[in-house]
Coordinates of C-alpha atoms in Angstrom, one line a residue:
Chain C
M73 CA -18.5 -29.8 25.8
D74 CA -19.2 -26.2 26.9
F75 CA -21.1 -24.2 24.3
K76 CA -20.7 -20.5 24.2
E77 CA -23.7 -18.5 23.2
L78 CA -23.5 -16.8 19.8
D79 CA -23.5 -13.0 20.2
P80 CA -27.0 -11.9 18.8
I81 CA -25.6 -8.6 17.6
L82 CA -23.1 -10.4 15.4
H83 CA -25.3 -13.4 14.5
S84 CA -27.0 -11.5 11.7
Q85 CA -26.0 -11.7 8.1
L86 CA -25.4 -8.1 7.3
R87 CA -23.9 -7.1 10.6
L88 CA -21.5 -10.1 10.5
A89 CA -20.5 -9.2 6.9
V90 CA -19.8 -5.6 8.0
M91 CA -17.7 -6.7 10.9
S92 CA -15.8 -9.2 8.7
L93 CA -14.9 -6.4 6.3
L94 CA -13.9 -4.0 9.0
I95 CA -11.7 -6.5 10.8
S96 CA -9.7 -6.8 7.5
V97 CA -9.0 -3.0 7.1
K98 CA -8.1 -0.1 9.3
E99 CA -11.2 1.9 8.3
A100 CA -13.7 1.8 5.5
E101 CA -16.1 4.2 3.9
F102 CA -19.9 3.5 3.9
T103 CA -19.7 3.2 0.1
F104 CA -17.1 0.4 0.3
L105 CA -19.3 -1.5 2.8
K106 CA -22.3 -1.0 0.6
E107 CA -20.5 -2.2 -2.5
K108 CA -19.0 -5.3 -0.9
T109 CA -22.1 -6.4 0.9
N110 CA -24.6 -5.5 -1.9
A111 CA -26.9 -4.2 0.8
T112 CA -29.3 -1.2 0.4
A113 CA -28.1 2.1 1.9
G114 CA -31.1 2.1 4.3
N115 CA -30.6 -1.4 5.6
L116 CA -26.8 -0.9 5.9
S117 CA -27.3 2.3 7.7
V118 CA -29.6 0.7 10.3
Q119 CA -27.2 -2.2 10.9
I120 CA -24.2 0.0 11.2
N121 CA -26.0 2.0 13.8
K122 CA -26.8 -1.1 15.7
L123 CA -23.1 -2.1 15.7
K124 CA -22.2 1.4 16.9
D125 CA -24.8 1.3 19.7
A126 CA -23.4 -2.1 20.8
G127 CA -20.0 -0.3 21.1
Y128 CA -18.4 -2.5 18.4
I129 CA -17.5 0.1 15.8
D130 CA -16.8 3.8 15.7
I131 CA -18.5 6.0 13.1
I132 CA -16.8 9.2 11.9
K133 CA -18.9 11.6 9.8
Q134 CA -17.0 14.2 7.8
F135 CA -17.0 16.2 4.6
N136 CA -14.7 15.4 1.7
N137 CA -14.8 17.9 -1.2
N138 CA -18.2 19.2 0.1
Y139 CA -19.7 15.7 0.0
P140 CA -20.7 14.0 3.3
Q141 CA -18.6 10.9 4.1
T142 CA -19.2 8.2 6.7
I143 CA -16.2 6.3 7.8
C144 CA -16.5 3.1 9.9
K145 CA -13.8 1.6 12.1
I146 CA -13.9 -1.5 14.3
N147 CA -12.7 -0.8 17.9
D148 CA -11.1 -2.9 20.6
A149 CA -14.5 -4.1 21.9
G150 CA -15.6 -5.0 18.4
I151 CA -12.4 -7.0 17.8
A152 CA -12.9 -8.9 21.1
A153 CA -16.5 -9.6 20.3
F154 CA -15.6 -10.8 16.8
E155 CA -13.0 -13.1 18.2
N156 CA -15.4 -14.5 20.8
Y157 CA -18.0 -15.0 18.1
V158 CA -15.5 -17.0 16.0
K159 CA -14.5 -19.0 19.0
A160 CA -18.1 -19.8 19.8
L161 CA -18.7 -20.8 16.2
K162 CA -15.7 -23.1 16.3
S163 CA -17.0 -24.8 19.5
Y164 CA -20.3 -25.6 17.7
M165 CA -18.5 -26.8 14.6
S166 CA -16.2 -29.2 16.5
L167 CA -19.2 -31.3 17.4
Chain D
M204 CA -27.5 -8.8 0.9
E205 CA -30.8 -9.8 2.4
A206 CA -32.4 -8.4 5.5
E207 CA -30.8 -9.1 8.9
E208 CA -33.4 -11.6 10.1
K209 CA -32.4 -14.4 7.9
F210 CA -31.3 -17.4 10.0
M211 CA -27.7 -18.5 9.5
T212 CA -26.2 -21.8 10.4
E213 CA -22.7 -21.9 12.0
T214 CA -21.3 -23.1 8.6
E215 CA -23.0 -20.2 6.8
S216 CA -21.6 -17.8 9.3
L217 CA -18.0 -19.0 8.8
Q218 CA -18.5 -19.0 5.0
L219 CA -19.7 -15.4 5.2
I220 CA -16.8 -14.3 7.3
T221 CA -14.3 -16.0 4.9
S222 CA -15.9 -14.5 1.9
M223 CA -16.0 -11.0 3.3
I224 CA -12.4 -11.2 4.4
N225 CA -11.4 -12.3 0.9
K226 CA -13.4 -9.5 -0.6
A227 CA -11.6 -7.0 1.5
K228 CA -8.2 -8.6 0.7
N229 CA -8.9 -8.5 -3.0
N230 CA -9.5 -4.8 -2.9
F231 CA -6.1 -4.4 -4.6
S232 CA -5.3 -0.7 -5.0
E233 CA -1.6 -0.6 -6.1
R234 CA -1.6 0.2 -9.8
G235 CA 2.2 0.7 -10.1
L236 CA 2.0 4.2 -11.5
L237 CA 4.5 5.8 -9.0
Y238 CA 6.9 2.9 -9.6
L239 CA 6.8 3.5 -13.3
I240 CA 7.1 7.3 -13.2
W241 CA 10.0 7.2 -10.7
G242 CA 11.6 4.3 -12.6
W243 CA 11.5 5.9 -16.1
V244 CA 12.5 9.4 -14.8
I245 CA 15.5 8.0 -12.9
L246 CA 16.5 5.8 -15.9
F247 CA 16.3 8.9 -18.1
C248 CA 18.5 10.9 -15.7
C249 CA 21.0 8.1 -15.5
I250 CA 21.4 7.8 -19.3
I251 CA 21.6 11.6 -19.8
D252 CA 24.0 12.0 -16.9
F253 CA 26.3 9.2 -18.1
S254 CA 26.2 10.4 -21.7
G255 CA 26.9 14.0 -20.8
I256 CA 30.0 13.1 -18.7
Y257 CA 31.4 10.2 -20.6
F258 CA 31.0 11.5 -24.2
F259 CA 31.0 15.3 -23.8
K260 CA 32.7 15.9 -20.4
Y261 CA 29.9 18.3 -19.7
E262 CA 29.7 18.7 -15.9
P263 CA 26.5 20.9 -15.7
I264 CA 24.6 17.8 -17.0
H265 CA 24.3 16.8 -13.4
F266 CA 21.5 19.4 -13.1
V267 CA 19.3 16.9 -15.0
W268 CA 18.7 15.3 -11.5
L269 CA 16.7 18.4 -10.6
L270 CA 13.9 16.8 -12.6
L271 CA 13.3 14.5 -9.6
Y272 CA 11.9 17.6 -7.7
V273 CA 9.3 18.0 -10.4
I274 CA 8.3 14.3 -9.9
L275 CA 8.3 14.8 -6.2
I276 CA 5.8 17.7 -6.5
F277 CA 3.7 15.5 -8.9
Q278 CA 3.7 12.7 -6.3
I279 CA 2.5 15.0 -3.5
F280 CA -0.5 16.1 -5.6
Y281 CA -1.1 12.5 -6.9
I282 CA -1.2 11.1 -3.3
R283 CA -3.5 13.9 -2.1
K284 CA -5.9 13.1 -5.0
Q285 CA -5.7 9.4 -4.3
K286 CA -6.6 10.0 -0.6
K287 CA -9.8 11.8 -1.7
V288 CA -11.1 8.9 -3.8
R289 CA -9.9 6.1 -1.6
T290 CA -12.7 4.2 0.2
T291 CA -10.6 2.2 2.7
K292 CA -7.5 2.6 4.7
T293 CA -5.6 -0.6 5.3
Y294 CA -2.9 -1.5 7.8
T295 CA -0.6 -2.7 5.0
G296 CA -1.0 0.5 3.1
E297 CA -0.1 2.5 6.1
I298 CA 3.0 0.5 6.9
N299 CA 4.1 0.6 3.3
A300 CA 3.8 4.4 3.3
F301 CA 6.0 4.6 6.4
V302 CA 8.6 2.4 4.7
W303 CA 8.8 4.8 1.7
I304 CA 8.9 7.8 4.1
T305 CA 11.9 6.1 5.9
F306 CA 13.6 5.5 2.6
T307 CA 13.2 9.1 1.5
I308 CA 14.6 10.4 4.8
C309 CA 17.6 8.0 4.6
L310 CA 18.2 8.9 0.9
V311 CA 18.3 12.7 1.7
L312 CA 20.7 12.0 4.7
V313 CA 23.0 9.8 2.6
I314 CA 23.3 12.4 -0.1
F315 CA 23.8 15.2 2.4
I316 CA 26.5 13.3 4.4
C317 CA 28.4 12.2 1.3
N318 CA 28.4 15.8 0.0
I319 CA 29.6 17.2 3.3
F320 CA 32.5 14.8 3.4
K321 CA 33.0 15.1 -0.4
Q322 CA 32.7 11.3 -0.7
Y323 CA 30.9 11.4 -4.1
Q324 CA 32.1 8.0 -5.1
L325 CA 30.0 6.5 -2.3
I326 CA 26.7 8.0 -3.4
D327 CA 25.8 5.5 -6.1
P328 CA 26.7 2.3 -4.1
L329 CA 24.8 3.6 -1.1
L330 CA 21.8 4.6 -3.2
L331 CA 21.8 1.1 -4.6
M332 CA 21.7 -0.3 -1.1
L333 CA 18.9 2.1 -0.1
Y334 CA 16.8 1.3 -3.2
G335 CA 16.8 -2.3 -2.2
M336 CA 15.3 -1.7 1.2
P337 CA 11.8 -0.2 0.4
T338 CA 11.5 -2.3 -2.7
F339 CA 12.1 -5.5 -0.9
L340 CA 9.9 -4.6 2.1
S341 CA 7.0 -3.4 -0.1
G342 CA 7.2 -6.7 -2.0
I343 CA 6.9 -8.6 1.3
I344 CA 4.1 -6.3 2.6
I345 CA 1.9 -6.5 -0.5
K346 CA 3.0 -10.1 -1.2
F347 CA 4.4 -9.3 -4.7
K348 CA 7.4 -11.3 -5.7
P349 CA 8.7 -9.1 -8.5
L350 CA 9.3 -6.3 -6.0
V351 CA 11.1 -8.7 -3.7
I352 CA 13.3 -9.9 -6.6
G353 CA 13.9 -6.2 -7.6
G354 CA 15.0 -5.4 -4.1
I355 CA 17.5 -8.3 -4.1
C356 CA 18.8 -7.1 -7.5
C357 CA 19.5 -3.7 -6.0
W358 CA 21.6 -5.2 -3.3
A359 CA 23.4 -7.4 -5.7
L360 CA 24.3 -4.3 -7.8
A361 CA 25.4 -2.6 -4.6
V362 CA 27.9 -5.4 -4.0
V363 CA 29.2 -5.1 -7.6
S364 CA 29.4 -1.3 -7.6
P365 CA 32.6 -0.8 -5.6
F366 CA 34.4 -2.8 -8.3
I367 CA 33.1 -0.7 -11.1
N368 CA 34.7 2.5 -12.4
V369 CA 33.0 5.5 -10.8
E370 CA 31.8 7.0 -14.1
F371 CA 30.0 3.8 -14.9
Q372 CA 28.3 3.4 -11.5
V373 CA 25.4 5.6 -12.6
L374 CA 24.5 2.9 -15.2
L375 CA 24.1 0.4 -12.3
L376 CA 21.5 2.8 -10.9
G377 CA 19.7 2.6 -14.2
C378 CA 19.8 -1.2 -14.2
A379 CA 18.5 -1.1 -10.6
V380 CA 15.5 1.0 -11.4
I381 CA 14.7 -1.3 -14.3
A382 CA 14.7 -4.4 -12.1
A383 CA 13.2 -2.8 -9.0
W384 CA 10.6 -0.3 -10.3
I385 CA 10.0 -0.4 -14.0
I386 CA 9.5 -4.2 -14.5
P387 CA 7.5 -4.6 -11.2
G388 CA 5.6 -1.4 -12.1
Y389 CA 4.3 -2.9 -15.3
L390 CA 3.5 -6.2 -13.6
L391 CA 1.6 -4.3 -10.8
K392 CA -0.4 -2.4 -13.5
Q393 CA -1.3 -5.7 -15.1
R394 CA -2.3 -7.2 -11.7
F395 CA -4.4 -4.2 -11.0
K396 CA -6.2 -4.5 -14.3
N397 CA -6.8 -8.2 -13.7
E398 CA -8.1 -7.9 -10.2
N399 CA -10.3 -4.8 -10.6

């Protein structure tokens, strides 16, 4: 059987959790991701930036009622990477 | 959640994906408020309109429907406020919004065309048919059966309406909003309470 390598960017607990949340919605605010993952703001911020640097998500920073707002959105490359990751996982699981 | 370095097995990865997708899915935001407001106001207008015409033959009572403009303005402000506090944007929410926009445009066009051709007797049956469309589709989109049933009830009433005397047709509209918006509205409110 041909094993696909697991994407190291996605094979991390918090980054995978973020990607799983983002694949389910059109876009999500930082606060939503923080609440659902129970991560600290600092750790989440670092991981989100890693996903952005990998080209998997887009981050939009804006102001809402004078408060800064960070919106995250998975992009086409992110969707493809997530799908490949799940396929790779399945290939391991079917052992 | 713990730091990123924690090793995950393949099973743990799949479990994490499933759990996060479920968490996002359960972020249920429909609290039924707009269904309830529109439902009760339209029901009120139906009863007043019918009573005014049937019991008192008082034609200006039709102006009671202008109350809907007040609700429309309230809705615009409510949606704007909701957008500010919302933390996610979902695909289903977006499609649902377009369904209701389509409904509003069709509603305005139907009333406009019927008035131009002075076919007033067609307004209520066509409105019943139109009420069914967004209600049924919203039920399918948010997977909420009472709305689906409500939409079907509207279509059933639309079938009945041509056989009913014109002055009683407005009461069918009242029945339609009870089945399509008021009952599902309360059930949505209950579901929102339970899930949040």
